[in-house]
XYZ file of C-alpha atoms in Angstrom:
683
model
C -103.794 121.923 -122.131
C -106.693 123.487 -124.351
C -104.474 126.230 -126.331
C -106.150 129.230 -128.187
C -105.877 128.028 -131.920
C -105.180 130.498 -134.855
C -108.116 130.395 -137.429
C -108.199 127.596 -139.943
C -104.987 128.925 -142.558
C -103.571 131.284 -140.021
C -99.487 130.104 -139.919
C -98.187 130.773 -136.444
C -96.362 134.041 -136.254
C -93.250 134.664 -137.966
C -90.676 137.237 -137.521
C -92.119 140.489 -137.861
C -89.581 142.832 -139.667
C -89.099 145.249 -136.616
C -88.041 141.756 -134.916
C -91.367 141.997 -132.885
C -91.997 138.460 -132.981
C -89.477 135.513 -132.726
C -89.394 132.956 -135.050
C -90.845 129.325 -133.845
C -93.405 131.907 -131.357
C -97.331 131.537 -131.557
C -98.611 135.087 -129.228
C -101.944 133.810 -130.329
C -101.567 130.481 -127.947
C -101.197 132.724 -124.332
C -104.760 133.892 -124.022
C -106.507 130.639 -123.974
C -103.700 128.760 -121.711
C -103.661 131.678 -119.091
C -107.279 131.561 -118.920
C -107.201 128.013 -118.396
C -104.876 127.990 -115.882
C -107.228 130.127 -113.556
C -109.778 127.861 -114.141
C -107.830 125.105 -113.069
C -106.527 126.998 -109.711
C -110.003 127.849 -108.601
C -110.613 124.210 -109.121
C -107.922 122.697 -107.208
C -108.487 125.372 -104.175
C -111.934 123.744 -104.255
C -110.485 119.953 -104.167
C -107.933 120.780 -101.761
C -110.963 122.563 -99.426
C -113.191 119.417 -100.189
C -110.321 116.819 -99.158
C -109.786 118.671 -96.086
C -113.299 118.256 -95.009
C -113.676 115.110 -96.112
C -110.467 114.168 -93.716
C -112.092 116.546 -90.806
C -114.945 114.186 -91.032
C -113.540 110.686 -91.202
C -111.749 111.877 -88.098
C -115.140 112.818 -86.236
C -116.502 109.567 -87.803
C -113.882 107.235 -85.788
C -113.846 109.333 -82.856
C -116.941 109.553 -81.646
C -119.628 106.611 -80.822
C -123.084 108.469 -81.219
C -125.329 106.538 -83.142
C -126.919 110.136 -84.101
C -123.812 111.858 -85.098
C -122.088 109.350 -87.383
C -125.564 109.244 -89.170
C -125.000 112.753 -89.645
C -121.369 112.601 -90.460
C -122.181 110.013 -92.809
C -124.335 112.080 -94.805
C -122.414 114.555 -95.303
C -119.552 112.695 -95.956
C -121.982 111.230 -99.099
C -122.259 114.836 -100.350
C -119.020 115.881 -99.489
C -117.267 112.786 -102.015
C -120.315 113.711 -104.560
C -119.065 117.709 -104.877
C -115.445 116.033 -104.880
C -115.904 113.773 -107.848
C -117.729 116.446 -109.448
C -114.881 119.044 -109.221
C -112.260 116.136 -110.136
C -114.586 115.159 -113.437
C -114.145 119.172 -114.195
C -110.443 119.267 -113.269
C -109.641 116.288 -115.913
C -112.022 118.002 -118.053
C -109.440 121.181 -118.507
C -106.344 119.251 -118.399
C -106.998 116.896 -121.370
C -109.485 116.473 -124.179
C -108.720 114.353 -126.854
C -110.084 116.496 -129.625
C -107.678 119.019 -129.022
C -104.721 119.500 -131.486
C -106.379 116.629 -133.949
C -106.200 117.388 -137.634
C -108.737 119.683 -139.272
C -109.517 117.590 -142.476
C -112.374 115.800 -142.280
C -110.867 111.995 -141.273
C -112.213 108.634 -140.171
C -109.629 107.831 -137.777
C -109.530 107.257 -134.207
C -108.081 110.466 -132.492
C -104.852 110.265 -131.493
C -103.755 111.648 -127.937
C -101.545 114.875 -127.725
C -99.643 116.342 -124.315
C -100.325 119.349 -123.125
C -97.901 122.226 -122.237
C -96.589 122.587 -118.803
C -97.370 126.418 -117.985
C -94.914 128.650 -115.779
C -95.064 131.927 -114.519
C -92.565 134.894 -115.208
C -88.743 135.220 -114.065
C -86.822 137.966 -114.125
C -83.328 137.182 -114.634
C -81.998 141.422 -114.374
C -81.195 141.411 -111.157
C -79.548 138.451 -109.691
C -77.709 138.351 -112.997
C -76.242 141.670 -112.948
C -75.423 141.517 -109.155
C -73.448 138.218 -109.916
C -71.875 139.357 -112.978
C -70.029 142.264 -110.582
C -69.707 140.385 -107.217
C -68.145 137.333 -109.437
C -66.835 138.476 -112.321
C -65.772 141.831 -111.620
C -67.085 143.249 -114.314
C -69.978 146.111 -115.004
C -73.215 144.132 -115.112
C -75.213 147.606 -116.803
C -72.734 146.572 -119.984
C -74.852 142.948 -120.222
C -78.484 144.160 -120.061
C -78.746 143.691 -123.680
C -78.081 139.617 -122.796
C -80.239 139.563 -120.158
C -83.077 141.076 -122.279
C -82.676 138.606 -124.561
C -82.690 135.494 -121.858
C -85.668 136.568 -120.815
C -87.275 137.473 -124.268
C -86.195 133.525 -125.260
C -87.940 132.382 -122.062
C -91.096 134.340 -122.541
C -91.206 133.082 -126.535
C -90.769 129.388 -125.209
C -93.885 130.124 -123.487
C -96.097 129.793 -126.413
C -94.182 127.909 -129.001
C -95.631 127.456 -132.687
C -96.502 123.633 -133.286
C -94.327 123.196 -136.025
C -90.671 122.197 -136.487
C -89.396 126.393 -135.587
C -90.790 126.103 -132.444
C -89.381 122.702 -131.452
C -85.467 124.470 -132.446
C -86.633 127.267 -130.026
C -87.550 125.084 -126.963
C -84.346 123.086 -127.745
C -82.250 126.408 -127.989
C -83.692 127.550 -124.749
C -82.940 125.034 -123.281
C -79.257 124.548 -124.694
C -78.970 128.515 -123.506
C -80.113 126.978 -119.794
C -77.469 125.118 -119.968
C -74.464 128.213 -120.225
C -76.173 130.162 -117.676
C -76.077 127.230 -115.617
C -72.515 127.301 -115.815
C -71.683 130.967 -115.917
C -74.574 131.945 -112.973
C -75.589 129.308 -110.905
C -72.664 127.578 -108.358
C -73.406 124.350 -106.577
C -72.551 126.174 -103.156
C -75.727 128.699 -103.233
C -78.850 129.677 -104.896
C -79.124 132.821 -107.241
C -82.675 133.584 -105.726
C -84.519 133.405 -108.106
C -87.555 131.334 -108.283
C -88.795 128.789 -110.480
C -92.857 127.877 -111.308
C -93.983 125.037 -113.133
C -97.791 123.577 -113.031
C -98.200 120.104 -113.383
C -99.328 119.317 -116.498
C -102.328 116.890 -115.304
C -103.035 118.580 -112.194
C -102.420 121.496 -112.249
C -100.594 121.488 -109.101
C -97.559 124.487 -108.691
C -94.405 123.263 -108.214
C -91.576 125.811 -107.008
C -88.365 126.074 -106.978
C -84.677 128.233 -107.000
C -83.205 125.452 -108.827
C -82.149 125.577 -112.759
C -82.599 122.380 -113.124
C -86.588 122.763 -112.823
C -86.450 124.713 -115.757
C -84.488 122.414 -117.653
C -86.326 119.359 -117.395
C -90.075 121.639 -117.899
C -88.654 122.806 -121.027
C -87.952 119.013 -121.720
C -91.366 117.918 -121.338
C -92.863 121.051 -123.452
C -91.187 119.767 -126.257
C -91.912 116.249 -126.547
C -95.663 117.708 -125.909
C -94.681 119.806 -128.414
C -93.862 116.946 -130.978
C -96.971 114.648 -130.026
C -99.069 117.630 -131.032
C -96.873 118.211 -134.149
C -98.107 114.048 -134.911
C -101.697 114.817 -133.971
C -102.283 117.524 -136.089
C -100.246 115.761 -139.394
C -103.060 114.573 -141.991
C -103.772 110.615 -141.609
C -104.974 110.540 -145.186
C -101.600 110.816 -146.751
C -98.692 108.576 -146.650
C -96.639 111.900 -145.936
C -98.635 113.119 -143.717
C -98.141 109.294 -141.722
C -95.101 109.702 -142.124
C -94.489 113.043 -140.503
C -97.046 111.678 -137.823
C -94.863 108.726 -136.600
C -91.551 110.531 -136.718
C -93.032 113.185 -134.433
C -94.277 110.225 -131.951
C -91.062 108.638 -132.261
C -89.147 111.585 -131.533
C -91.768 112.849 -128.438
C -90.765 109.329 -126.852
C -87.490 109.977 -127.251
C -87.176 113.031 -125.490
C -89.187 112.099 -123.043
C -87.116 108.884 -122.237
C -83.866 111.051 -121.966
C -85.813 113.332 -119.600
C -86.614 110.503 -117.103
C -82.806 109.300 -117.631
C -81.113 112.701 -117.180
C -83.370 114.421 -114.478
C -84.373 111.459 -111.842
C -86.727 111.892 -109.100
C -88.594 114.978 -110.376
C -91.102 117.011 -107.661
C -94.049 117.095 -110.149
C -96.174 114.230 -110.893
C -96.177 114.584 -114.831
C -92.148 113.797 -114.958
C -92.026 111.381 -112.415
C -90.296 108.571 -113.375
C -93.210 106.312 -113.428
C -95.500 108.666 -115.339
C -93.257 109.226 -117.789
C -92.584 105.628 -118.607
C -96.539 105.669 -119.297
C -95.973 108.366 -121.893
C -93.259 106.694 -123.531
C -95.297 103.963 -124.095
C -98.668 105.707 -125.335
C -96.530 107.275 -127.757
C -94.556 104.683 -129.080
C -98.190 102.990 -129.256
C -99.215 105.900 -131.739
C -96.710 106.008 -133.819
C -97.231 101.803 -134.423
C -101.041 102.767 -134.942
C -100.355 105.231 -137.351
C -98.052 102.570 -139.001
C -100.998 100.488 -139.222
C -102.504 102.665 -141.377
C -100.087 103.612 -143.451
C -99.460 99.998 -144.478
C -103.892 100.041 -145.381
C -103.482 103.322 -146.114
C -103.309 102.197 -150.513
C -106.152 99.819 -149.686
C -105.987 96.340 -148.558
C -106.507 93.297 -151.010
C -108.651 90.293 -150.056
C -105.640 87.999 -151.147
C -104.568 85.280 -148.629
C -100.580 86.581 -147.975
C -101.554 90.464 -147.811
C -104.568 89.553 -144.719
C -102.069 87.483 -142.882
C -99.709 90.359 -143.296
C -102.325 92.917 -142.082
C -103.453 90.745 -139.339
C -100.096 90.233 -137.609
C -99.719 93.950 -138.099
C -102.655 95.222 -136.337
C -102.250 92.291 -133.793
C -99.320 94.140 -132.521
C -101.154 97.586 -132.288
C -104.168 95.402 -130.242
C -100.673 94.137 -127.796
C -99.298 97.382 -127.129
C -102.312 99.730 -126.283
C -103.097 96.967 -123.973
C -99.656 97.041 -122.587
C -99.954 100.872 -122.275
C -103.391 100.649 -120.990
C -102.096 98.070 -117.963
C -99.278 100.783 -117.322
C -101.994 103.033 -116.930
C -104.077 101.382 -114.587
C -100.686 100.794 -112.509
C -100.065 102.955 -108.971
C -98.609 105.608 -108.716
C -99.656 106.820 -112.412
C -103.359 105.677 -111.332
C -104.532 108.116 -109.436
C -103.440 111.123 -112.369
C -103.470 110.116 -115.503
C -106.659 111.459 -117.138
C -109.874 108.837 -116.971
C -110.505 109.502 -120.740
C -106.804 108.507 -121.761
C -106.665 104.929 -119.868
C -110.101 104.082 -121.376
C -109.233 105.433 -125.225
C -106.275 103.415 -124.808
C -108.573 100.016 -123.869
C -111.338 100.796 -126.422
C -108.355 100.857 -129.394
C -106.637 97.720 -127.869
C -109.912 95.700 -128.179
C -110.737 97.805 -131.066
C -107.367 96.440 -132.715
C -107.855 92.730 -132.099
C -111.650 93.001 -132.949
C -110.030 94.008 -136.659
C -107.431 91.135 -136.784
C -109.458 87.998 -135.268
C -111.740 90.003 -138.722
C -109.222 89.979 -141.350
C -107.887 85.806 -140.457
C -111.639 85.228 -140.423
C -111.749 86.630 -144.437
C -108.807 84.427 -144.441
C -110.417 81.007 -143.752
C -113.754 81.997 -145.120
C -113.411 83.431 -148.376
C -109.336 81.774 -149.467
C -110.672 78.070 -150.418
C -107.349 75.870 -150.665
C -107.023 75.844 -154.907
C -104.865 73.311 -156.745
C -103.095 75.969 -158.314
C -102.272 77.619 -154.448
C -98.980 76.905 -152.894
C -100.082 74.505 -149.871
C -97.307 74.291 -148.403
C -96.547 78.632 -148.053
C -100.081 79.124 -147.067
C -99.564 76.459 -144.242
C -96.321 78.166 -143.152
C -97.859 81.370 -143.107
C -101.086 80.512 -141.234
C -99.373 78.447 -138.658
C -96.903 81.706 -138.243
C -100.626 83.578 -136.850
C -100.916 80.969 -133.950
C -99.688 80.103 -130.373
C -101.394 77.036 -130.371
C -104.114 75.284 -132.128
C -107.866 74.463 -130.607
C -107.468 70.671 -129.657
C -108.514 68.351 -132.700
C -107.361 70.026 -135.337
C -104.357 70.486 -137.726
C -103.276 73.943 -139.978
C -102.928 71.597 -142.960
C -106.444 69.804 -142.257
C -108.490 73.128 -141.648
C -106.799 74.291 -144.929
C -108.316 71.450 -146.779
C -111.406 70.270 -144.954
C -114.427 73.232 -145.930
C -116.388 72.516 -142.710
C -113.049 72.779 -140.311
C -112.204 76.329 -142.064
C -116.060 77.625 -141.632
C -116.229 76.491 -138.124
C -112.540 78.138 -137.430
C -113.604 81.203 -139.513
C -116.923 81.821 -137.397
C -115.181 81.293 -134.211
C -113.066 83.838 -135.150
C -115.579 86.167 -136.093
C -117.513 85.701 -133.126
C -114.071 86.723 -131.130
C -114.422 89.590 -133.258
C -117.903 90.924 -132.363
C -117.060 90.357 -128.929
C -113.972 92.706 -128.672
C -116.371 95.681 -131.130
C -118.963 95.190 -128.409
C -116.814 95.466 -125.658
C -114.930 98.785 -127.290
C -118.222 100.286 -127.908
C -118.857 99.667 -124.020
C -116.325 101.156 -123.181
C -116.905 104.202 -124.917
C -120.214 104.419 -123.894
C -119.161 104.600 -120.027
C -116.748 107.477 -120.912
C -118.422 111.239 -120.988
C -115.636 112.236 -123.360
C -115.046 109.725 -125.639
C -118.962 109.356 -125.885
C -118.892 112.687 -127.848
C -116.436 112.303 -129.801
C -118.345 111.915 -132.944
C -115.762 110.039 -135.306
C -114.869 108.046 -132.390
C -117.952 106.383 -132.675
C -118.262 106.225 -136.168
C -115.080 104.037 -136.598
C -116.256 101.803 -134.091
C -119.702 101.746 -135.082
C -118.790 100.738 -138.594
C -115.969 98.084 -137.896
C -118.569 96.110 -135.533
C -121.581 96.053 -138.436
C -118.509 94.928 -140.783
C -118.060 92.160 -138.311
C -121.861 91.042 -138.177
C -122.375 91.428 -141.445
C -119.754 88.850 -142.593
C -120.975 86.257 -139.580
C -124.686 86.891 -140.550
C -123.407 85.652 -144.398
C -121.670 82.351 -142.886
C -124.472 81.361 -140.513
C -125.979 78.431 -140.637
C -128.501 75.863 -138.473
C -125.793 73.814 -137.446
C -124.208 76.780 -135.779
C -124.709 75.464 -132.220
C -122.662 72.209 -133.228
C -120.001 74.295 -133.071
C -117.775 74.820 -129.799
C -114.655 75.709 -131.491
C -113.078 78.656 -129.386
C -110.742 80.858 -131.696
C -107.104 80.767 -130.337
C -105.194 84.195 -129.619
C -103.258 85.476 -132.625
C -99.680 86.287 -132.173
C -98.615 89.945 -133.003
C -95.640 90.653 -135.262
C -94.482 93.902 -137.518
C -92.105 93.934 -139.837
C -91.594 98.330 -139.053
C -89.990 98.377 -135.165
C -91.413 101.142 -133.603
C -88.629 102.741 -131.128
C -87.562 105.890 -130.026
C -85.624 108.396 -131.632
C -82.925 110.456 -128.790
C -82.709 114.399 -129.237
C -80.085 115.345 -131.405
C -79.376 118.665 -129.567
C -76.165 119.319 -131.872
C -77.955 120.192 -135.055
C -79.493 123.521 -132.844
C -76.519 125.772 -132.946
C -76.371 127.849 -130.081
C -74.599 130.814 -129.281
C -74.017 131.749 -125.547
C -75.193 135.041 -124.902
C -72.889 135.911 -122.040
C -70.080 135.047 -124.667
C -68.471 138.516 -123.352
C -67.595 137.190 -120.537
C -64.900 135.046 -121.394
C -64.108 131.355 -122.099
C -66.653 128.697 -120.151
C -63.843 126.766 -119.086
C -62.499 129.267 -117.341
C -65.274 131.650 -116.820
C -67.637 130.040 -114.523
C -70.011 129.973 -111.602
C -67.557 127.547 -110.006
C -64.542 128.974 -110.304
C -63.870 131.754 -107.713
C -60.799 135.196 -108.895
C -59.652 138.002 -108.032
C -60.458 141.293 -109.350
C -58.765 142.688 -111.940
C -55.442 144.072 -110.912
C -53.478 146.546 -113.583
C -49.616 145.847 -114.310
C -47.667 147.982 -115.975
C -44.956 146.164 -118.194
C -41.744 147.605 -119.071
C -39.558 145.583 -121.421
C -35.931 144.612 -120.219
C -33.489 144.521 -122.439
C -36.394 143.753 -124.644
C -37.310 140.447 -122.741
C -40.816 140.752 -120.693
C -39.585 138.501 -117.695
C -42.258 135.709 -118.211
C -43.460 133.802 -120.942
C -47.126 132.631 -121.785
C -48.824 129.688 -121.755
C -52.354 128.025 -122.899
C -55.429 128.826 -124.928
C -57.778 131.407 -124.397
C -57.555 133.340 -121.989
C -53.780 132.887 -121.549
C -51.458 132.379 -118.455
C -48.291 133.808 -116.588
C -45.725 131.101 -116.645
C -42.011 131.040 -115.877
C -42.184 134.235 -114.159
C -39.147 135.973 -113.600
C -39.311 136.680 -109.455
C -36.973 140.085 -109.966
C -38.627 141.232 -113.394
C -40.439 144.659 -112.765
C -44.073 143.143 -113.355
C -43.356 140.650 -110.371
C -42.567 143.645 -108.543
C -45.775 144.946 -109.651
C -47.998 141.999 -108.496
C -47.905 139.774 -111.253
C -47.804 136.153 -110.021
C -47.274 132.527 -111.291
C -50.217 131.345 -113.019
C -52.231 134.682 -113.324
C -54.481 134.706 -116.389
C -54.431 138.145 -118.903
C -57.534 139.853 -119.869
C -57.013 143.294 -121.173
C -53.904 144.638 -122.240
C -53.749 147.544 -123.782
C -57.084 148.570 -122.260
C -58.656 145.701 -125.402
C -60.139 142.605 -123.648
C -58.723 139.697 -124.668
C -60.345 137.213 -122.753
C -60.560 135.218 -126.118
C -57.451 135.754 -127.331
C -54.514 133.122 -127.625
C -50.864 133.260 -127.150
C -50.173 134.539 -130.666
C -52.761 137.155 -130.610
C -51.412 138.733 -126.865
C -47.779 138.681 -128.264
C -48.438 140.566 -131.373
C -50.084 143.115 -129.379
C -46.833 143.181 -126.919
C -44.665 143.658 -130.267
C -47.438 146.541 -131.434
C -45.974 148.697 -128.735
C -42.059 148.200 -129.196
C -40.173 149.556 -126.121
C -42.871 151.001 -124.769
C -44.297 150.334 -121.628
C -47.721 148.617 -121.620
C -50.802 148.181 -118.807
C -52.061 144.670 -118.526
C -55.209 143.542 -116.490
C -54.687 140.145 -114.740
C -56.645 137.805 -112.366
C -55.917 135.416 -110.252
C -57.746 132.070 -109.472
C -58.996 132.107 -105.800
C -59.637 128.130 -105.249
C -57.065 126.293 -107.195
C -58.921 123.051 -106.572
C -62.183 124.115 -106.660
C -64.923 122.844 -104.163
C -67.418 121.022 -105.843
C -69.870 119.150 -104.815
C -70.802 116.014 -106.591
C -74.438 116.894 -106.727
C -76.878 119.326 -106.736
C -80.123 118.706 -105.257
C -83.460 120.553 -105.564
C -86.313 120.895 -102.993
C -90.211 121.496 -103.086
C -91.573 123.918 -100.680
C -95.044 122.666 -99.259
C -94.718 119.190 -100.113
C -95.472 116.034 -98.225
C -92.085 114.629 -100.165
C -88.695 115.586 -101.291
C -88.155 115.175 -104.667
C -84.330 115.970 -105.865
C -83.151 116.704 -109.248
C -79.896 114.631 -109.024
C -76.654 116.264 -111.381
C -74.005 114.355 -111.143
C -70.308 116.304 -111.311
C -66.820 115.234 -111.515
C -65.168 114.478 -108.050
C -61.731 115.845 -107.514
C -59.136 113.283 -105.802
C -58.388 115.030 -102.845
C -54.372 115.622 -102.618
C -52.050 115.187 -99.925
C -51.149 118.567 -98.898
C -48.030 117.588 -96.999
C -46.536 116.584 -100.224
C -45.440 118.409 -103.260
C -47.218 118.697 -106.275
C -46.699 120.254 -109.645
C -48.982 123.259 -110.187
C -52.476 121.849 -111.451
C -54.203 124.383 -113.777
C -57.980 124.717 -112.893
C -59.054 125.510 -116.623
C -57.306 122.309 -118.018
C -59.002 120.168 -115.168
C -62.464 120.568 -116.880
C -63.782 119.564 -120.411
C -64.096 116.214 -122.269
C -61.722 113.428 -122.463
C -59.294 113.581 -125.316
C -58.130 117.590 -123.994
C -54.349 118.115 -124.939
C -52.703 120.515 -122.301
C -50.790 123.501 -123.638
C -47.225 123.947 -122.111
C -46.457 126.656 -124.725
C -43.652 129.578 -123.385
C -43.581 132.429 -125.820
C -41.481 135.393 -125.055
C -40.382 138.604 -127.676
C -37.094 138.748 -129.389
C -34.652 140.534 -128.326
C -33.955 144.402 -130.095
C -30.542 144.056 -128.799
C -28.067 142.858 -130.398
C -25.977 139.904 -129.122
C -28.547 139.515 -126.195
C -29.922 135.826 -125.502
C -33.271 135.076 -126.505
C -35.144 132.484 -125.262
C -36.402 129.568 -127.162
C -39.992 129.278 -128.269
C -41.603 125.907 -126.937
C -45.125 125.311 -129.211
C -47.416 122.885 -128.171
C -50.965 122.730 -129.930
C -53.898 123.769 -127.672
C -57.532 122.584 -127.981
C -60.098 124.440 -126.938
C -62.778 122.586 -124.697
C -66.004 121.965 -126.084
C -68.365 123.808 -124.068
C -71.683 122.202 -125.501
C -69.909 118.184 -124.750
C -68.756 119.571 -121.329
C -72.427 120.602 -120.373
C -74.268 117.644 -121.955
């Protein structure tokens, strides 16, 4: 996606004094992407029309036996196929250009491939969330307009993130915020009526769903894509720039791998498991390429053991790009991967294999075994480069025999030249790559260098040499692995914190509307005890006390005391409020759980409208054991049935001390209660 880039030297938008722009958002990028999406939509309509015309012509061709009609249909088919190919090439040109996001400094390096961000339409959360707050939580929804506006502002900012760590942090914060929103407002039993629309980053095809999992998956994809853009724009002429590039591509691979493992059967081709698998391989290959550039940045000394190390390292780069190219040409990825990407992977594979053969040829041609050299070490190092040795040759003999050494070196140079020529040929076949000057310059310079080296070794007896250069074993001392996303490093506060603890006040649990109970002290006692964390729960209710006669029930949760919200208060804090009024009556508000054995679906699936195949975003949930209602079971507290494995249940009962002399006091039973970790229960 060719985002509108700010002028060179212009930094991403920082928060203004009035707070208009959010940190990590670059609003300058919006116009370019919006225009791009409009062009892509027009091309998609033209492509669909051409596909329908081709299908109709093919049906007519199968149905008719009239030779004249068949000739006309075949002629029409040739024109339709030609137009379709042109339209697809135009769409590919819009979807990806390897020149986008490259570092602005003048470099002599092969371009890297960035991912474009997925586009989306605006979403209005206001009415659905306000209705749900009023219906489900029985609260005044107008008091939460500011929180809803903050959520919508954050989503809007995530459409144009800046290409730096601030942009990454903003995307992750929205992803984590969606976890809170999903738990509070998206029950597993019904849809909220909020339609999320995201466009495929390769084909531009829109996917519309009412499931929040599409939103979460798309944000994760954009996070990985943003890492690739950061890595691509790093200055590869410095050690620090190359280190940052390696780190960025490893993190991009980690995010995309997490997306593949977490959100399976996604309805968008760019997030399908097969496509994500290819993208992860490509990011790791680019990281490996940057590692090789980092090793060779100070310069490559023309020394035996240094060249052996560089040979193995560059052979590793060639191998990983060969695997990437193979993966790109497999079904079903082949139909959707940009043509220029697969060709660039093939070019890099051939180019780096050629460099490996050039380095080993330099070893053989320039470094003859001297009397003071360590013969055993050189033999061991050289033998590690080959899987097999050509028939009639031995490593030690090659090192000692000047003729054999030279012949094997020239065989490697010939193979290097073949790879260089193949890379140049493939580059010339791709229109996009053919127009990248720096790519042509790098490939041509490497080809000329190998030709010059071969010309220096050429003699009249070359036709007598039939030695074939063996393949080189790749090896690296710098293993490249994915770096998993660390969501815990981004601190996020739930926008809807005021609704109460998420472990209790969630969309999965249904509650009655708050009931007002007037509490009268009876001989200094309340007639009930309190237990639990936040909010506190009624426990050991005396059925003949005044509170029970006014409708207070065992297991009710206290949400307000004396008009003060206390959803986040613990037992001691609520107890202090009771103490503060002395013997005066006090009003409390309580709620009751409507379904103690909260019905939960084991799976939550999404669907895609208008697509031939139905895909699902599967989110596994805990399945509660069925309880035989004929058996008597102890009361289960709903809010204690969720959360982390190492939760601790509360058994704390408290009451007011008696103010009447001689009256008996109820003994306090205190037990620590650890609040459930909301973040860990969500992710």
